[in-house]
PDB file of C-alpha atoms in Angstrom:
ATOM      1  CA  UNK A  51       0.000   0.000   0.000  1.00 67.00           C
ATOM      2  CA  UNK A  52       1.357   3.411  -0.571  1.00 73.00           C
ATOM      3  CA  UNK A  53       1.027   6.228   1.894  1.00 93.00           C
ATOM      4  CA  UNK A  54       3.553   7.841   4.118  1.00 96.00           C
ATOM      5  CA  UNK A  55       5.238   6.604   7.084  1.00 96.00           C
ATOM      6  CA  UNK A  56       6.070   9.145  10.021  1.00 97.00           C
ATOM      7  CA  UNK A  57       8.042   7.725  13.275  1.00 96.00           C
ATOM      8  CA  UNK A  58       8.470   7.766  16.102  1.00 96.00           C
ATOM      9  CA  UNK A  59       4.977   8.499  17.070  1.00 95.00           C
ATOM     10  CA  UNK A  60       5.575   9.448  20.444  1.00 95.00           C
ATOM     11  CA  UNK A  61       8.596  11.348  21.116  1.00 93.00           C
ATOM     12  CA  UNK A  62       9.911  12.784  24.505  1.00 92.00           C
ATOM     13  CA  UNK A  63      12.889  15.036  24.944  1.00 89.00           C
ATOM     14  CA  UNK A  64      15.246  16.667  27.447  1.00 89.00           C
ATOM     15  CA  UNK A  65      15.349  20.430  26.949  1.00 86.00           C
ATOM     16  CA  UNK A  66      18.787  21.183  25.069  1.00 86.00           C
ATOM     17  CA  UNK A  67      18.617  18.136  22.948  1.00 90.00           C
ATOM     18  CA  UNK A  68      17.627  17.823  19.350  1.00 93.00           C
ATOM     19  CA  UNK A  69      15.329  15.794  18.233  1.00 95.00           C
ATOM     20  CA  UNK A  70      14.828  14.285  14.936  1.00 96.00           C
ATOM     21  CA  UNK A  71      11.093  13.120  13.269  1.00 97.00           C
ATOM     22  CA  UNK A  72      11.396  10.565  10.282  1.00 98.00           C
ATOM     23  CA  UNK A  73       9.214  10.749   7.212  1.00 98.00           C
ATOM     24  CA  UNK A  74       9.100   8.579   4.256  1.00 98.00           C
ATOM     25  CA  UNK A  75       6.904   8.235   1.383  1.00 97.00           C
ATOM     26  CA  UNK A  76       6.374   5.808  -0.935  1.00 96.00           C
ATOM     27  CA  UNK A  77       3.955   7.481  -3.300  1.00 94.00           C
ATOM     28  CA  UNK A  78       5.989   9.187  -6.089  1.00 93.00           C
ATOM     29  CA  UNK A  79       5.202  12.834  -4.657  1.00 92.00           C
ATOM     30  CA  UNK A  80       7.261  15.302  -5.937  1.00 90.00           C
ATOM     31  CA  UNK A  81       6.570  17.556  -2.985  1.00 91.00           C
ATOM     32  CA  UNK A  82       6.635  16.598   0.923  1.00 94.00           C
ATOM     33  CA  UNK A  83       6.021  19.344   3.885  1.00 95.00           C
ATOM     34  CA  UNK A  84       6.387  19.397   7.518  1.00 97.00           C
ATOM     35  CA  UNK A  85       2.910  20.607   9.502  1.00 96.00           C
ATOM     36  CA  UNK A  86       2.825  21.783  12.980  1.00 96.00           C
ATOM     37  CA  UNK A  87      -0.468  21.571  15.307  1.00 95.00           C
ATOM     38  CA  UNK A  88      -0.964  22.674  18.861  1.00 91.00           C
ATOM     39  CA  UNK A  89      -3.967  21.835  20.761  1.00 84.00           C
ATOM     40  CA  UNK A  90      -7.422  22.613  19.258  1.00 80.00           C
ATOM     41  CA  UNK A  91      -5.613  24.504  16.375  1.00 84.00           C
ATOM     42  CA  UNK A  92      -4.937  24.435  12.785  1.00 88.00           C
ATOM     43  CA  UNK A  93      -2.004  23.151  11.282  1.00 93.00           C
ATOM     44  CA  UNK A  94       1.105  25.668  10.527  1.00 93.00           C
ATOM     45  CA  UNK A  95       3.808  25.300   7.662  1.00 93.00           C
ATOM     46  CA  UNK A  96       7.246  24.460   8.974  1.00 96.00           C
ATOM     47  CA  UNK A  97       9.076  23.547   5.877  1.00 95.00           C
ATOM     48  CA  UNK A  98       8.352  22.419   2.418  1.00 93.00           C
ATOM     49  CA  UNK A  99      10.513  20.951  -0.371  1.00 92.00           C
ATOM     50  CA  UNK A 100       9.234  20.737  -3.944  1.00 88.00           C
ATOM     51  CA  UNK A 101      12.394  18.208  -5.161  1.00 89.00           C
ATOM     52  CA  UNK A 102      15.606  16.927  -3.795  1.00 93.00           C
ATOM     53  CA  UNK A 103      18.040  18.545  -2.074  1.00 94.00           C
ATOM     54  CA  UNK A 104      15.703  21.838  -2.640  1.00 92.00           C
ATOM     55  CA  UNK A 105      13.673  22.968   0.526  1.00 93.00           C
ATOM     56  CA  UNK A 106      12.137  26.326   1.825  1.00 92.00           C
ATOM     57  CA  UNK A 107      10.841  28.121   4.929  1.00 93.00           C
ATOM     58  CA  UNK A 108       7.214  28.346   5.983  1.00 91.00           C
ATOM     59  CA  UNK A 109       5.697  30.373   7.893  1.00 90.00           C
ATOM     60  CA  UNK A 110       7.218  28.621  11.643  1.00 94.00           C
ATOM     61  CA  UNK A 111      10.994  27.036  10.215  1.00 96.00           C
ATOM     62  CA  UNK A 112      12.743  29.316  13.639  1.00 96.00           C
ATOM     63  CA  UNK A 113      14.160  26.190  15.563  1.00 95.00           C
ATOM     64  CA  UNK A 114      13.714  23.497  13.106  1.00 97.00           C
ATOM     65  CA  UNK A 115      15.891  21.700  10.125  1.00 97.00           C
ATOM     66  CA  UNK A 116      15.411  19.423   7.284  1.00 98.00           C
ATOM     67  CA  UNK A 117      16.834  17.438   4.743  1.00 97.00           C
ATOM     68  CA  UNK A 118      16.067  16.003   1.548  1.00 97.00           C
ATOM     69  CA  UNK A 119      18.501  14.320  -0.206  1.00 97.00           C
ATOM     70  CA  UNK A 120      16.397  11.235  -1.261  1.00 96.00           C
ATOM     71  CA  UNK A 121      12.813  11.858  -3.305  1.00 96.00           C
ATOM     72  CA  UNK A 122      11.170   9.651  -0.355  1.00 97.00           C
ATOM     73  CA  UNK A 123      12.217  11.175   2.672  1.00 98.00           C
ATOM     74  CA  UNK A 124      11.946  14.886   4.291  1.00 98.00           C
ATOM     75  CA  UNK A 125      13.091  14.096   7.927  1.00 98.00           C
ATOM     76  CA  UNK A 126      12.059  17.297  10.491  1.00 98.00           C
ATOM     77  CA  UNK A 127      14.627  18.329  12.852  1.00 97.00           C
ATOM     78  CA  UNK A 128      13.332  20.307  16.105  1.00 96.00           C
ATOM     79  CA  UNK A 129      16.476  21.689  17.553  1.00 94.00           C
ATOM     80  CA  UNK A 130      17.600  23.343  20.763  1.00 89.00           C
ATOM     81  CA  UNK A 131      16.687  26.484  19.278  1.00 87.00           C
ATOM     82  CA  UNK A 132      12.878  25.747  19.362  1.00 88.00           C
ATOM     83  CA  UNK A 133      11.657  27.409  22.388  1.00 87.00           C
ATOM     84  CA  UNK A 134       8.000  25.706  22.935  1.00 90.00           C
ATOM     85  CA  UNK A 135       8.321  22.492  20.719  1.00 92.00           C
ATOM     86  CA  UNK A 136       5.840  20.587  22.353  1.00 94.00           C
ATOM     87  CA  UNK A 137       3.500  20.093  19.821  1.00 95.00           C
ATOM     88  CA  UNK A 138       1.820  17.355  17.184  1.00 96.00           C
ATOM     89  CA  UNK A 139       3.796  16.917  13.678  1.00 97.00           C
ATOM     90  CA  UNK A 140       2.548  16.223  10.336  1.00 97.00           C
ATOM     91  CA  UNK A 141       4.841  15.129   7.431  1.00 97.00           C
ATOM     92  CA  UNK A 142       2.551  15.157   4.034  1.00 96.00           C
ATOM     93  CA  UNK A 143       3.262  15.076   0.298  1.00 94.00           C
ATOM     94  CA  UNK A 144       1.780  16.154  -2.796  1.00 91.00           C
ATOM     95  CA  UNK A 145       1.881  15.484  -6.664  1.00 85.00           C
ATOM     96  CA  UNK A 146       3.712  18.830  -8.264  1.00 71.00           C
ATOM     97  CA  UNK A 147       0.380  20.423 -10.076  1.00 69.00           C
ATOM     98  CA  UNK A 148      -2.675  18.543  -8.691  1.00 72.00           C
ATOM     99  CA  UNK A 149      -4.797  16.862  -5.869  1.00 82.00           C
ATOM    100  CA  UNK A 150      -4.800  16.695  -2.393  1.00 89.00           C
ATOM    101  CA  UNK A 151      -2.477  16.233   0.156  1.00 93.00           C
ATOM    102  CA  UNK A 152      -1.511  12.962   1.894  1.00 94.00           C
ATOM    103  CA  UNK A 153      -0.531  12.793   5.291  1.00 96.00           C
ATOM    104  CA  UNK A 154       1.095  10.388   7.469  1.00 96.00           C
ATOM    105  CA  UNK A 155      -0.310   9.603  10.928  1.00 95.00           C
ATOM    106  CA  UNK A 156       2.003  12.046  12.699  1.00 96.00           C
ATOM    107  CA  UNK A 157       4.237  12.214  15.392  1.00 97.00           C
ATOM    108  CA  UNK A 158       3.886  13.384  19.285  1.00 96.00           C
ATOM    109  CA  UNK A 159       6.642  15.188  20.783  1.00 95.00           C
ATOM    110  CA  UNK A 160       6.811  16.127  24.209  1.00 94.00           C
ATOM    111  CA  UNK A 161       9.635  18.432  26.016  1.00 90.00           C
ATOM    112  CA  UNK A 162       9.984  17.102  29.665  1.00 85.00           C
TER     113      UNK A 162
ATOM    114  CA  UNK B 256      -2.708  35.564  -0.637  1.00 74.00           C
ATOM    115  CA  UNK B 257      -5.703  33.356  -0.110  1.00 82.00           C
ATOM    116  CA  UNK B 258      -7.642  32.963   3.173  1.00 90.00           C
ATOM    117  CA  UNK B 259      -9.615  30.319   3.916  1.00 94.00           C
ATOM    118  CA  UNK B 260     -12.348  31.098   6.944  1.00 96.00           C
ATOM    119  CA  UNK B 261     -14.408  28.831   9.008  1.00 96.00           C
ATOM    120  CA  UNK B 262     -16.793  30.608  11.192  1.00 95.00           C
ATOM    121  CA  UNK B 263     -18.249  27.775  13.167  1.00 96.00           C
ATOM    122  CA  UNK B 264     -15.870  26.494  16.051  1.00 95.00           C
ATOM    123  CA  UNK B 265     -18.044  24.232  17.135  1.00 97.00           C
ATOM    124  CA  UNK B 266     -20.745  22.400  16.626  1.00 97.00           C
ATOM    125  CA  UNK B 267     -23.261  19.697  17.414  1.00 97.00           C
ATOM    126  CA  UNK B 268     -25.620  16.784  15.343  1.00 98.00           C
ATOM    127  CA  UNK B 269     -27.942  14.452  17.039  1.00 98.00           C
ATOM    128  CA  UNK B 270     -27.119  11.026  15.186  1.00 98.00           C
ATOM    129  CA  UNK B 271     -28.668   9.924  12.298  1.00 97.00           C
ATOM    130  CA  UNK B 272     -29.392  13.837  11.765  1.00 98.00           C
ATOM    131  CA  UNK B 273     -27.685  16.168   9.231  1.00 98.00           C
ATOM    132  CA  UNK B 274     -25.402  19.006   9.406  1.00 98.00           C
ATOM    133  CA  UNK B 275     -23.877  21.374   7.704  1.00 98.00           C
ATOM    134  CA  UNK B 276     -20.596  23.203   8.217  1.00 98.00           C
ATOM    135  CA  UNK B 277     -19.292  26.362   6.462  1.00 98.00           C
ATOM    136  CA  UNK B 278     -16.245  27.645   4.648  1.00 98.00           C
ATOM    137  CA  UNK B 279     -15.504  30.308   2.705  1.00 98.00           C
ATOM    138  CA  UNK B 280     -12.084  31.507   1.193  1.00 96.00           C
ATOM    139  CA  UNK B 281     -11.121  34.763  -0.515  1.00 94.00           C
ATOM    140  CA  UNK B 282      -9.124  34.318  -3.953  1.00 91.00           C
ATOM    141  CA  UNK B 283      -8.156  36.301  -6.595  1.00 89.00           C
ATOM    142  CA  UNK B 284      -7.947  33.007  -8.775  1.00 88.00           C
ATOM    143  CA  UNK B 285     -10.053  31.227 -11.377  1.00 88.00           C
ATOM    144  CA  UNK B 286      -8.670  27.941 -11.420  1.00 88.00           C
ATOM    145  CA  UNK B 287      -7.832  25.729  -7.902  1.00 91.00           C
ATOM    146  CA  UNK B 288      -8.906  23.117  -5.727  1.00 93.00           C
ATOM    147  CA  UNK B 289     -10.809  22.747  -2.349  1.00 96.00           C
ATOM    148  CA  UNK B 290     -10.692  19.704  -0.079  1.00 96.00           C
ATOM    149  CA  UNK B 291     -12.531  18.815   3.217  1.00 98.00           C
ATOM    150  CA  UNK B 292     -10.114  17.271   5.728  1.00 97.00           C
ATOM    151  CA  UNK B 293     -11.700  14.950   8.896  1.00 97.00           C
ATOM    152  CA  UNK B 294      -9.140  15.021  12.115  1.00 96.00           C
ATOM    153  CA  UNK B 295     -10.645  12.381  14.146  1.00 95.00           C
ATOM    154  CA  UNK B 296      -9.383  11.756  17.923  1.00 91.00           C
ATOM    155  CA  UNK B 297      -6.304   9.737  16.367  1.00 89.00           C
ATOM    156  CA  UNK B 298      -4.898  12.669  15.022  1.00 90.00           C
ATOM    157  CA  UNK B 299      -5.240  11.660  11.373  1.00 91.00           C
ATOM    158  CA  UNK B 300      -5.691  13.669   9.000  1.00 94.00           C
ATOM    159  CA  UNK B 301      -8.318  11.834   6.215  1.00 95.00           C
ATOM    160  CA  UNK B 302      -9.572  13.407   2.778  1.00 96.00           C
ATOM    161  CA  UNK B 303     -13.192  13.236   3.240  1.00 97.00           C
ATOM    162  CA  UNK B 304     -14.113  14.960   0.001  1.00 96.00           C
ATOM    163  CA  UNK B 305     -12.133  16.832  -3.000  1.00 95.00           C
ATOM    164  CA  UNK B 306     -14.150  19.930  -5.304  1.00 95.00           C
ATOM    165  CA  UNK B 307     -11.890  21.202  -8.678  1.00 92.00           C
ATOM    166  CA  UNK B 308     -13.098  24.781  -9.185  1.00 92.00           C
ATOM    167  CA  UNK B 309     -13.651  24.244 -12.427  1.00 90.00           C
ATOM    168  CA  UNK B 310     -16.360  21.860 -11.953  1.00 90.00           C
ATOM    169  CA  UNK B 311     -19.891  23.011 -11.767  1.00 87.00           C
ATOM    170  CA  UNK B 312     -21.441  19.508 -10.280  1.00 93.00           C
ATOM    171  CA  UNK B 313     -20.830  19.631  -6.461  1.00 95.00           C
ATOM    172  CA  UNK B 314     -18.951  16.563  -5.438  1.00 94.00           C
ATOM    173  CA  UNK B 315     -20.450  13.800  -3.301  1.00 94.00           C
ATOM    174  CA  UNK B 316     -19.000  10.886  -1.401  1.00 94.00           C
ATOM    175  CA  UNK B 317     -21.638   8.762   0.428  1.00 96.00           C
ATOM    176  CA  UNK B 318     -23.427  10.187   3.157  1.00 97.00           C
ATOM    177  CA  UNK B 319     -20.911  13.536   2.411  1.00 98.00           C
ATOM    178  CA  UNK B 320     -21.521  16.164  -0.101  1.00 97.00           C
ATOM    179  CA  UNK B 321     -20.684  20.208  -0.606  1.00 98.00           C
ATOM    180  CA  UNK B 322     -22.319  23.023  -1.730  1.00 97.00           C
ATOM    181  CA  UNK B 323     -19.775  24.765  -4.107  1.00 97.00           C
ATOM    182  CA  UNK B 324     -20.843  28.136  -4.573  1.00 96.00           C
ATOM    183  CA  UNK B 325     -17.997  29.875  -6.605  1.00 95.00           C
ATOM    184  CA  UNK B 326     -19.164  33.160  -6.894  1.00 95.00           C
ATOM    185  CA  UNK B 327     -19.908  33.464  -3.284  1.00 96.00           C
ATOM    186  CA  UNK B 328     -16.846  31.627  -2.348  1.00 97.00           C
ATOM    187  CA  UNK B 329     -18.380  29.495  -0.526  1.00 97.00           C
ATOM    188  CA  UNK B 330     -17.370  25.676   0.122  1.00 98.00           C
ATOM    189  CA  UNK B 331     -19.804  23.769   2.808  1.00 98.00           C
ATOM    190  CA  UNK B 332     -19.815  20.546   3.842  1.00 98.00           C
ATOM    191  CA  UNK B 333     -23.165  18.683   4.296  1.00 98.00           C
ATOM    192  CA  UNK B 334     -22.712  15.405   6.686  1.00 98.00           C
ATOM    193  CA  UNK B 335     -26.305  13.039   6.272  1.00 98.00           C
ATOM    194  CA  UNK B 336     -27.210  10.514   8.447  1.00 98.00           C
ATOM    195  CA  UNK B 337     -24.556  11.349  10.840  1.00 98.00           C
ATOM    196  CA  UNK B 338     -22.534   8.734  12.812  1.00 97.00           C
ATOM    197  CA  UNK B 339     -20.845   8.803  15.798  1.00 97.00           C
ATOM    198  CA  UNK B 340     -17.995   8.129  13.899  1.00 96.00           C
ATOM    199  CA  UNK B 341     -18.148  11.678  12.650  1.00 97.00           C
ATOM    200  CA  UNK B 342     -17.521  12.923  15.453  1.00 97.00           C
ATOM    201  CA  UNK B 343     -14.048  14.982  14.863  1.00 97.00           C
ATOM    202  CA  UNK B 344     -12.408  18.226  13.644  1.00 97.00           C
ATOM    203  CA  UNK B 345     -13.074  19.123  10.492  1.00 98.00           C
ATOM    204  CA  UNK B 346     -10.728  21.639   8.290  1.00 97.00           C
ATOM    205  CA  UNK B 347     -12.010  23.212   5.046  1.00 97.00           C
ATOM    206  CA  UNK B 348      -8.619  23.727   2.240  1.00 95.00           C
ATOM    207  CA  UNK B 349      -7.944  25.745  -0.484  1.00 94.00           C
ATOM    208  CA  UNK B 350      -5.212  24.722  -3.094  1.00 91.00           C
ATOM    209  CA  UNK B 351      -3.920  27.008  -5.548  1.00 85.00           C
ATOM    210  CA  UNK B 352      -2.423  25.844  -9.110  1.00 79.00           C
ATOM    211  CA  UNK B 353       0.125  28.860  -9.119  1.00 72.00           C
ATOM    212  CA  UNK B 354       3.994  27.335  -8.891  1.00 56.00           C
ATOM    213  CA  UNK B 355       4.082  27.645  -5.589  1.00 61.00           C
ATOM    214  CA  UNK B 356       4.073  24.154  -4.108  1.00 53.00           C
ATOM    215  CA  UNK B 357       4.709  24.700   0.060  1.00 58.00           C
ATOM    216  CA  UNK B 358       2.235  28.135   0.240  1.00 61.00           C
ATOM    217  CA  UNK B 359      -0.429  26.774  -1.949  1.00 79.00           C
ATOM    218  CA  UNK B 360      -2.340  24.927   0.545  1.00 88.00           C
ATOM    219  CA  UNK B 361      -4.059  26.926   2.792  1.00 90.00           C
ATOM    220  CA  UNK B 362      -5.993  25.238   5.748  1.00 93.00           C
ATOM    221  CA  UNK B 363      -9.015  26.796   7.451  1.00 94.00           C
ATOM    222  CA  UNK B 364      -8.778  27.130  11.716  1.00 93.00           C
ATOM    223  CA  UNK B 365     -11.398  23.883  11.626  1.00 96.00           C
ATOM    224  CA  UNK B 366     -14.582  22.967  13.326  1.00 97.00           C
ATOM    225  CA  UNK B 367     -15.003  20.602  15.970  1.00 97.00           C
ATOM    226  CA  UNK B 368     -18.141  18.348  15.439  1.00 98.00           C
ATOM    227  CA  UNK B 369     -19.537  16.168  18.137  1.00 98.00           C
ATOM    228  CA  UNK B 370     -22.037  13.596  17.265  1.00 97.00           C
ATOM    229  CA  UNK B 371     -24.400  13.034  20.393  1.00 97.00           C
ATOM    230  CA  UNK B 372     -25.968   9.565  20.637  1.00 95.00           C
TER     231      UNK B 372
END
């Protein structure tokens, strides 16, 4: 079956460490983002890459990182630098001109 | 840029009942795509039902069908014969076909639907 795969999908961390959130995709997408949701709200862009080894801000990328040096994966990085990551994470993907986007089932970190 | 607004927080259905909830979006474009998302308590996020702007026939999947209103930029979601399986957030989108792959979706703030027994 295609679809994406997200893990881990519950994540706790030390304050000062990084952490890093897989994402894979097995789907052909040409495009893959990085979603951030808080309780009881919408979802925010983080990052978004349209091919390999291309990537670009959203609108919340302060504190984060990613990667894309394979077509499948986008892995998320939430760094030291991210002052309240506590949060839920959703990796999806897209084709390049058309249609909907696919999401994984997301990932739960927690900052102890 | 395009907004996409959903005015009802939250809101209620007695099972078996229908309901309606509302989005509308402000564009500047002709030619895009809007989507209804379903967030149930797992956290997934699940296509419930997919519009192309360019198509006059509202779409319709089972027991869940929209009122496309283009003009009026409007974009509801009609739920019948609801299920407590409904129960969940919902989140109107708007997708734009300009080449601008991360900002062209743009998600609504969502309405939470609870489906009482």
């Amino acid at each position: 079956d295609g679809g994406i795969t997200q893990s881990p999908k519950y994540l706790f961390r030390k304050e000062g460490q990084n952490v890093t959130l897989s994402c894979e995709q097995n789907l052909n997408h040409d495009a893959m983002y990085w979603y951030r949701q808080d309780p009881g709200q919408g979802l925010r862009l983080i990052y978004y890459s349209q091919i390999v080894n291309d990537f670009q801000k959203g609108d919340i990328a302060e504190g984060y990182s990613v990667s894309r040096e394979k077509k499948e994966s986008f892995p998320l990085t939430v760094t030291s630098a991210q002052k309240n990551p506590t949060a839920f994470y959703l990796c999806a993907s897209s084709t390049a001109y058309t249609g909907e986007l696919f999401f994984g089932e997301g990932s739960r970190l927690t900052v102890l | 840029a395009q907004t996409v607004t959903q005015s009802q927080p939250e809101m209620s259905v007695q099972e078996a009942e229908t309901v309606t909830l509302s989005c509308t979006y402000d564009t500047s474009e002709s030619d895009y795509y809007l989507f209804w998302y379903k967030q149930p308590p797992s956290r997934q996020m699940i296509l419930v039902i997919r519009q192309e702007a360019y198509k006059q026939q509202n779409a319709t999947e089972n027991r869940f069908s929209v009122n496309f209103q283009k003009a009026a930029k409007s974009f509801s979601l009609k739920i019948s014969d609801s299920q407590l399986g409904d129960a969940a957030m919902y989140f109107c989108a708007y997708r734009s076909l300009t080449y601008n792959y991360g900002q062209n979706f743009v998600f609504g703030p969502g309405t939470r639907l609870s489906v009482l027994p």
